[in-house]
mmCIF file with all atom_site columns, C-alpha atoms in Angstrom:
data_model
loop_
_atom_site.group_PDB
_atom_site.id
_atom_site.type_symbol
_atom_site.label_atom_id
_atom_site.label_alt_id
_atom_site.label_comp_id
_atom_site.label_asym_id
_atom_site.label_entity_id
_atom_site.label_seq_id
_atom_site.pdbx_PDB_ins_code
_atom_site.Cartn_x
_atom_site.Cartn_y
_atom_site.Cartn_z
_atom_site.occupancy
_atom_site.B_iso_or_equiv
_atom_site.pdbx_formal_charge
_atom_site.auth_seq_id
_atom_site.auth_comp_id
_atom_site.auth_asym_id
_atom_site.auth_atom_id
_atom_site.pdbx_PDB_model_num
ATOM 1   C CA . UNK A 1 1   ? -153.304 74.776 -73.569 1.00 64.00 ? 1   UNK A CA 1
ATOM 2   C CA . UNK A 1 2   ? -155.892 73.713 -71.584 1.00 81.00 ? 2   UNK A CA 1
ATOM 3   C CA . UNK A 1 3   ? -157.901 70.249 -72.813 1.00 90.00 ? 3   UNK A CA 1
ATOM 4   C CA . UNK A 1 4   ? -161.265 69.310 -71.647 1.00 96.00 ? 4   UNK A CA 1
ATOM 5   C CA . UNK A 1 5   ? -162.798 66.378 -72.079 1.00 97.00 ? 5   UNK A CA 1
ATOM 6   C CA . UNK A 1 6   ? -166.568 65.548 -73.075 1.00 97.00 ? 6   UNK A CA 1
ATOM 7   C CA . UNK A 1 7   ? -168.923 62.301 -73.423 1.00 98.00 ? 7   UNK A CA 1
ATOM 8   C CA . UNK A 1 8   ? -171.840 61.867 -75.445 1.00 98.00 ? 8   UNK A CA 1
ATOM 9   C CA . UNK A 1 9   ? -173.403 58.851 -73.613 1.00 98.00 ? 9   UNK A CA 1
ATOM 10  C CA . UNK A 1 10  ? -176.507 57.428 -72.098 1.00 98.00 ? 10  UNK A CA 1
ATOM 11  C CA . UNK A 1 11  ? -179.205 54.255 -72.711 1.00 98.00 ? 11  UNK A CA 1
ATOM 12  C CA . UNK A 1 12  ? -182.151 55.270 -75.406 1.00 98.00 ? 12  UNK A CA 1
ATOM 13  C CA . UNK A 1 13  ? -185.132 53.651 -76.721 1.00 98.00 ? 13  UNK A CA 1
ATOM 14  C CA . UNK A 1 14  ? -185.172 53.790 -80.712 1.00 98.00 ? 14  UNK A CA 1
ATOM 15  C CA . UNK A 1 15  ? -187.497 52.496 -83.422 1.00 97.00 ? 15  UNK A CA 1
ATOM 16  C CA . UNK A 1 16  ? -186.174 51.957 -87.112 1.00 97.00 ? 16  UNK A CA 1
ATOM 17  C CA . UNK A 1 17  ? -187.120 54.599 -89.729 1.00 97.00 ? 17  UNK A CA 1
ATOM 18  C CA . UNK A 1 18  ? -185.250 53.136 -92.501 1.00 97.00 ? 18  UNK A CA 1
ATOM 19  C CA . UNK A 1 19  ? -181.819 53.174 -93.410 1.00 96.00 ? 19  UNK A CA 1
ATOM 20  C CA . UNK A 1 20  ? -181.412 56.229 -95.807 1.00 95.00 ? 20  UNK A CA 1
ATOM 21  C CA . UNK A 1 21  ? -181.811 59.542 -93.736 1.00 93.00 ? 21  UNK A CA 1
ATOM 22  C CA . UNK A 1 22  ? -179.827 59.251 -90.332 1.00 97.00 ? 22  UNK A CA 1
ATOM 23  C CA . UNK A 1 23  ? -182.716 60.291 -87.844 1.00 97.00 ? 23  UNK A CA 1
ATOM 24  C CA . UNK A 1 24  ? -181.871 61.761 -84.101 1.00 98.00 ? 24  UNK A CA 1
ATOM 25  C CA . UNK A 1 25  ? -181.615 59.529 -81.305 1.00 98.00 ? 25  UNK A CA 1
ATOM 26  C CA . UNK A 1 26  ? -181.693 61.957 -78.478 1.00 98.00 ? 26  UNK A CA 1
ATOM 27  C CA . UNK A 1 27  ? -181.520 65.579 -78.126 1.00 97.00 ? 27  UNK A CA 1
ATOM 28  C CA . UNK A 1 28  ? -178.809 64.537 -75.198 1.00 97.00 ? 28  UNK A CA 1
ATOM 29  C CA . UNK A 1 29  ? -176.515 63.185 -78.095 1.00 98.00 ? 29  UNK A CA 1
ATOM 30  C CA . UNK A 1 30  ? -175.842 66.534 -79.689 1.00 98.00 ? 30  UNK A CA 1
ATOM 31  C CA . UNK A 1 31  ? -173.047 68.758 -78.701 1.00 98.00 ? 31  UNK A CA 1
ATOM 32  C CA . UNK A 1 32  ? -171.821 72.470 -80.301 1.00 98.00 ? 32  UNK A CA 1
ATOM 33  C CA . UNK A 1 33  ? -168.215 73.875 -80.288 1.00 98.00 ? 33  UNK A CA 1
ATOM 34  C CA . UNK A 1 34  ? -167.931 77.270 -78.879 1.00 97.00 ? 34  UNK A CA 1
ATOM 35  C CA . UNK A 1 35  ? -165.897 79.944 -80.886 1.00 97.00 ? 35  UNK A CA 1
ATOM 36  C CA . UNK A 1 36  ? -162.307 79.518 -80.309 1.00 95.00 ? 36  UNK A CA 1
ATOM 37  C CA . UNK A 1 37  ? -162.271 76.068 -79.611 1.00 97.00 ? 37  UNK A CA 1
ATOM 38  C CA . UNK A 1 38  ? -160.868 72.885 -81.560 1.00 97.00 ? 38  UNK A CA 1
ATOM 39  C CA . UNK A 1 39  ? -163.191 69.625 -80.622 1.00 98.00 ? 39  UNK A CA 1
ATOM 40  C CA . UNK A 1 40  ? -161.641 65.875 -81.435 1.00 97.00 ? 40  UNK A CA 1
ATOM 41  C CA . UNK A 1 41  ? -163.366 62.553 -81.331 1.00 96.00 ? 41  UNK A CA 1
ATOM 42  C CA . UNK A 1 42  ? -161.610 60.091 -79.536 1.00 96.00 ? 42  UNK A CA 1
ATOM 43  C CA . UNK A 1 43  ? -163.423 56.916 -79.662 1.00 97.00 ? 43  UNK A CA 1
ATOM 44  C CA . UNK A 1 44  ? -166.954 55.557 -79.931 1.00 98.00 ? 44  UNK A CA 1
ATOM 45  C CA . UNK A 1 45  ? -168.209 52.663 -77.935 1.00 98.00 ? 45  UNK A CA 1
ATOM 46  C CA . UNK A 1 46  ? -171.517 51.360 -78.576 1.00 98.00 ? 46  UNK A CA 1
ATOM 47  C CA . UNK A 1 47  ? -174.538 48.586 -77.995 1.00 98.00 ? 47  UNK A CA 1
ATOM 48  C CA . UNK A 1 48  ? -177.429 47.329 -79.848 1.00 98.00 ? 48  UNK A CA 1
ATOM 49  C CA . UNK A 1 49  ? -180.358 45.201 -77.714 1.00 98.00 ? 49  UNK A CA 1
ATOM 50  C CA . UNK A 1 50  ? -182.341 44.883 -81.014 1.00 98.00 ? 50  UNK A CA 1
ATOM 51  C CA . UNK A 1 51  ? -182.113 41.246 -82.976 1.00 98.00 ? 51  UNK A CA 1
ATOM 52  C CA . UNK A 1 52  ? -181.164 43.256 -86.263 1.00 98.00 ? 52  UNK A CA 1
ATOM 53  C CA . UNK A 1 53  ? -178.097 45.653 -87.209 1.00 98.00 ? 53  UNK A CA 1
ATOM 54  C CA . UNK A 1 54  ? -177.408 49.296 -86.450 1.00 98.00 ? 54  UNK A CA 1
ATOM 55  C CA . UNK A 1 55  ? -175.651 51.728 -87.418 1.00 98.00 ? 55  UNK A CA 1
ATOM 56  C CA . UNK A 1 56  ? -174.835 55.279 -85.639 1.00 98.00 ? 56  UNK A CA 1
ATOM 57  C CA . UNK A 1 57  ? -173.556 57.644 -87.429 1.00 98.00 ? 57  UNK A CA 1
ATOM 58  C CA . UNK A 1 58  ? -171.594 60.833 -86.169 1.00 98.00 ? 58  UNK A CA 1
ATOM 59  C CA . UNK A 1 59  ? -172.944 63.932 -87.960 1.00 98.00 ? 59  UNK A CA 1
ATOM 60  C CA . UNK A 1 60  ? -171.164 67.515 -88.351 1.00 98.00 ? 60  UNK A CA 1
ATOM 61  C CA . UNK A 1 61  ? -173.576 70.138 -89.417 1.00 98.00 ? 61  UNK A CA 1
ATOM 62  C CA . UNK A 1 62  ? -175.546 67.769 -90.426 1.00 97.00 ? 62  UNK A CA 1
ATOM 63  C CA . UNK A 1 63  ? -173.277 66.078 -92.713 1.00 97.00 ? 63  UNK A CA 1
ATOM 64  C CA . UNK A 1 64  ? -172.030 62.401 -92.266 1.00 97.00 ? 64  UNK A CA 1
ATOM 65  C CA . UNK A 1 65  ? -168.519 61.930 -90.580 1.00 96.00 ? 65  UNK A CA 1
ATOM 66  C CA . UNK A 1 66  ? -168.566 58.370 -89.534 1.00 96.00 ? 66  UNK A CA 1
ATOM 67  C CA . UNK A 1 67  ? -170.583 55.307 -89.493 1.00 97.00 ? 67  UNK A CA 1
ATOM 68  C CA . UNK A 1 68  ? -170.546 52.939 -86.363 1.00 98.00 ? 68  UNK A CA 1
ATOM 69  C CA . UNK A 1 69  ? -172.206 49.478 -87.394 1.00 98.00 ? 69  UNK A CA 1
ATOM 70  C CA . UNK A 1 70  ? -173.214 47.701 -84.100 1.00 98.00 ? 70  UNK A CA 1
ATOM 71  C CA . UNK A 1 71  ? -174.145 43.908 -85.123 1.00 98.00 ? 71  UNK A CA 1
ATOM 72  C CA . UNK A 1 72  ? -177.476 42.650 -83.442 1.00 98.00 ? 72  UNK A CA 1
ATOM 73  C CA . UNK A 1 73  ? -177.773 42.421 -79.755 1.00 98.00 ? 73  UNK A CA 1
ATOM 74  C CA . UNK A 1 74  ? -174.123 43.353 -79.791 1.00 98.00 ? 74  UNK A CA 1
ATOM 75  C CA . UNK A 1 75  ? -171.869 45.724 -79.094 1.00 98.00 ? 75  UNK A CA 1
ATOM 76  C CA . UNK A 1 76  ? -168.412 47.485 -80.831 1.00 98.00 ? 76  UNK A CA 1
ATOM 77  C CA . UNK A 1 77  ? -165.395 49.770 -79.364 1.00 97.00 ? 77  UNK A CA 1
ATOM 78  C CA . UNK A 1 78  ? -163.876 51.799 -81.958 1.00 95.00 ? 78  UNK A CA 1
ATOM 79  C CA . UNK A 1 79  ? -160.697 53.950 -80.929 1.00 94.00 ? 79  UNK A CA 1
ATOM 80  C CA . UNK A 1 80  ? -160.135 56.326 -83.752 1.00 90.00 ? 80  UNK A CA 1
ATOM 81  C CA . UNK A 1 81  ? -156.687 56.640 -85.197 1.00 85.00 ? 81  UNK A CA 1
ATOM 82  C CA . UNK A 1 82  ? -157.409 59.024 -87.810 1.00 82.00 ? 82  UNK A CA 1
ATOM 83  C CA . UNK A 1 83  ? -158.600 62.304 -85.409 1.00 89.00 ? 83  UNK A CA 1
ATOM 84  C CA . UNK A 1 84  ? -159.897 65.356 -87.536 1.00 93.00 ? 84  UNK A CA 1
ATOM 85  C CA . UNK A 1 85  ? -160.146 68.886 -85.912 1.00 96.00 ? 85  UNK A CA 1
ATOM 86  C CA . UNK A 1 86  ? -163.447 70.107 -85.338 1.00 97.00 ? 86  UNK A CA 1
ATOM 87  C CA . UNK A 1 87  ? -163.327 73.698 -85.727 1.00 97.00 ? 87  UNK A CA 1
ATOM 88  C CA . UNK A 1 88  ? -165.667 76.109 -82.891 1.00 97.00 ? 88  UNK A CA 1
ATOM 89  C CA . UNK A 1 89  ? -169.016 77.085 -84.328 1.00 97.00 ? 89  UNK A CA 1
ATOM 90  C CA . UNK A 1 90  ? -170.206 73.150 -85.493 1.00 98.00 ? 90  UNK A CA 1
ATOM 91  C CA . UNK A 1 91  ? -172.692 71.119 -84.522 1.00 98.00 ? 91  UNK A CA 1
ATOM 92  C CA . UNK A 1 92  ? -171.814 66.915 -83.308 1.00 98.00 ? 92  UNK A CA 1
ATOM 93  C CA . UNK A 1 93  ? -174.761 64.839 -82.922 1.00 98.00 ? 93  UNK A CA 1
ATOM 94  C CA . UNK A 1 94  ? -175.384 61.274 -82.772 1.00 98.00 ? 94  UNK A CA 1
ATOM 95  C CA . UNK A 1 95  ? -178.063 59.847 -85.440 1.00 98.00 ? 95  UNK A CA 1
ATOM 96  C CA . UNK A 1 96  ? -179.330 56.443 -85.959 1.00 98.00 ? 96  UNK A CA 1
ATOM 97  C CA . UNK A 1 97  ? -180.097 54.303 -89.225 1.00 98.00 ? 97  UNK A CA 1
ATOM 98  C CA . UNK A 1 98  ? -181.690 51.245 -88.830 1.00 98.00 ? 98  UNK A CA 1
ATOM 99  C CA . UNK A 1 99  ? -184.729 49.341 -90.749 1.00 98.00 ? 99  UNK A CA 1
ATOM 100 C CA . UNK A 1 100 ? -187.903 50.227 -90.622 1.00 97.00 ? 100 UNK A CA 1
ATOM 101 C CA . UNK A 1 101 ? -190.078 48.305 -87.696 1.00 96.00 ? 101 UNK A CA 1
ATOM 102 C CA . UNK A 1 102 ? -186.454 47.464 -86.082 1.00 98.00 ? 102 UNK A CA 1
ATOM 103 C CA . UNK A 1 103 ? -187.024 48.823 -82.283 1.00 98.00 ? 103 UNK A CA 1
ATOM 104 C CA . UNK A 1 104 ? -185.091 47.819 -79.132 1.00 98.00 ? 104 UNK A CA 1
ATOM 105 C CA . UNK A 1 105 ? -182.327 50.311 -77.118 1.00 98.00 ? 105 UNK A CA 1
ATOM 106 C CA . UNK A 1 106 ? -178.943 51.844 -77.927 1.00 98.00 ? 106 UNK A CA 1
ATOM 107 C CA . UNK A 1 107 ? -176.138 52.524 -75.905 1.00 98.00 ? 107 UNK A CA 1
ATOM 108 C CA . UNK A 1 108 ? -173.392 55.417 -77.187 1.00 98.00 ? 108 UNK A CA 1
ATOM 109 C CA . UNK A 1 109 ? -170.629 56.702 -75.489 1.00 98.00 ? 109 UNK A CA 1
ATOM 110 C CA . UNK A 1 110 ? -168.746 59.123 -77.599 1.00 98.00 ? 110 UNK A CA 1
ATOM 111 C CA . UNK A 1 111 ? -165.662 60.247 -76.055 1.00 97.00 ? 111 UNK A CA 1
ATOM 112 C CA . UNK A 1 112 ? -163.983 63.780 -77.280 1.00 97.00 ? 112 UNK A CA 1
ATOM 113 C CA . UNK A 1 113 ? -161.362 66.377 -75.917 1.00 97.00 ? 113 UNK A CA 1
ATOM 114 C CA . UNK A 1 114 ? -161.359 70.398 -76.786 1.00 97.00 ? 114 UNK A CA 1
ATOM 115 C CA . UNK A 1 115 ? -158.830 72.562 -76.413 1.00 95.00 ? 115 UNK A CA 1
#
């Protein structure tokens, strides 16, 4: 078996568009599984430069997997003991919830293995 590892990561601008619909952050922050494949998230480390609170949320086709609150102008590392299989043929992106007005930058780093 044959594992390969993968980061969703980078520094990007956001601006608040409420808190009920998780919006894109970056079209860099989405990643699909090819056929065949089994995908696992890992861990999420992230920071928040805005002076209010954040949440990312981890999305599989478009459906909610996990919420990462990052506190304001803060940061969190979450190592995830509970690791799901991620079957080839979905979609993981990144999405943001945060108040409306609230702008400033986020930093993700989304670590994952395939195999």
């Amino acid at each position: 078996m044959t594992l390969k590892n993968l980061f969703l990561q980078g520094i990007f601008p956001f601006d608040g568009a409420g808190v009920e619909k998780p919006v894109p952050i970056h079209s860099q922050l989405s990643h699909y599984v090819p056929d065949g494949v089994i995908n696992q998230t890992l861990y999420f480390r992230g920071g928040n430069s805005s002076p209010e609170l954040i949440t990312v949320v981890l999305m599989r086709d478009g459906i909610p997997m996990r919420y990462f609150p990052i506190g304001a102008k803060s940061d969190v590392h979450v190592p995830l003991r509970v690791v799901e299989d991620i079957e080839g043929g979905s979609l993981i992106e990144l999405r943001l919830l945060a108040d409306t007005g609230v702008s400033g930058s986020v930093v993700v780093d989304l670590g994952m293995v395939e195999h």
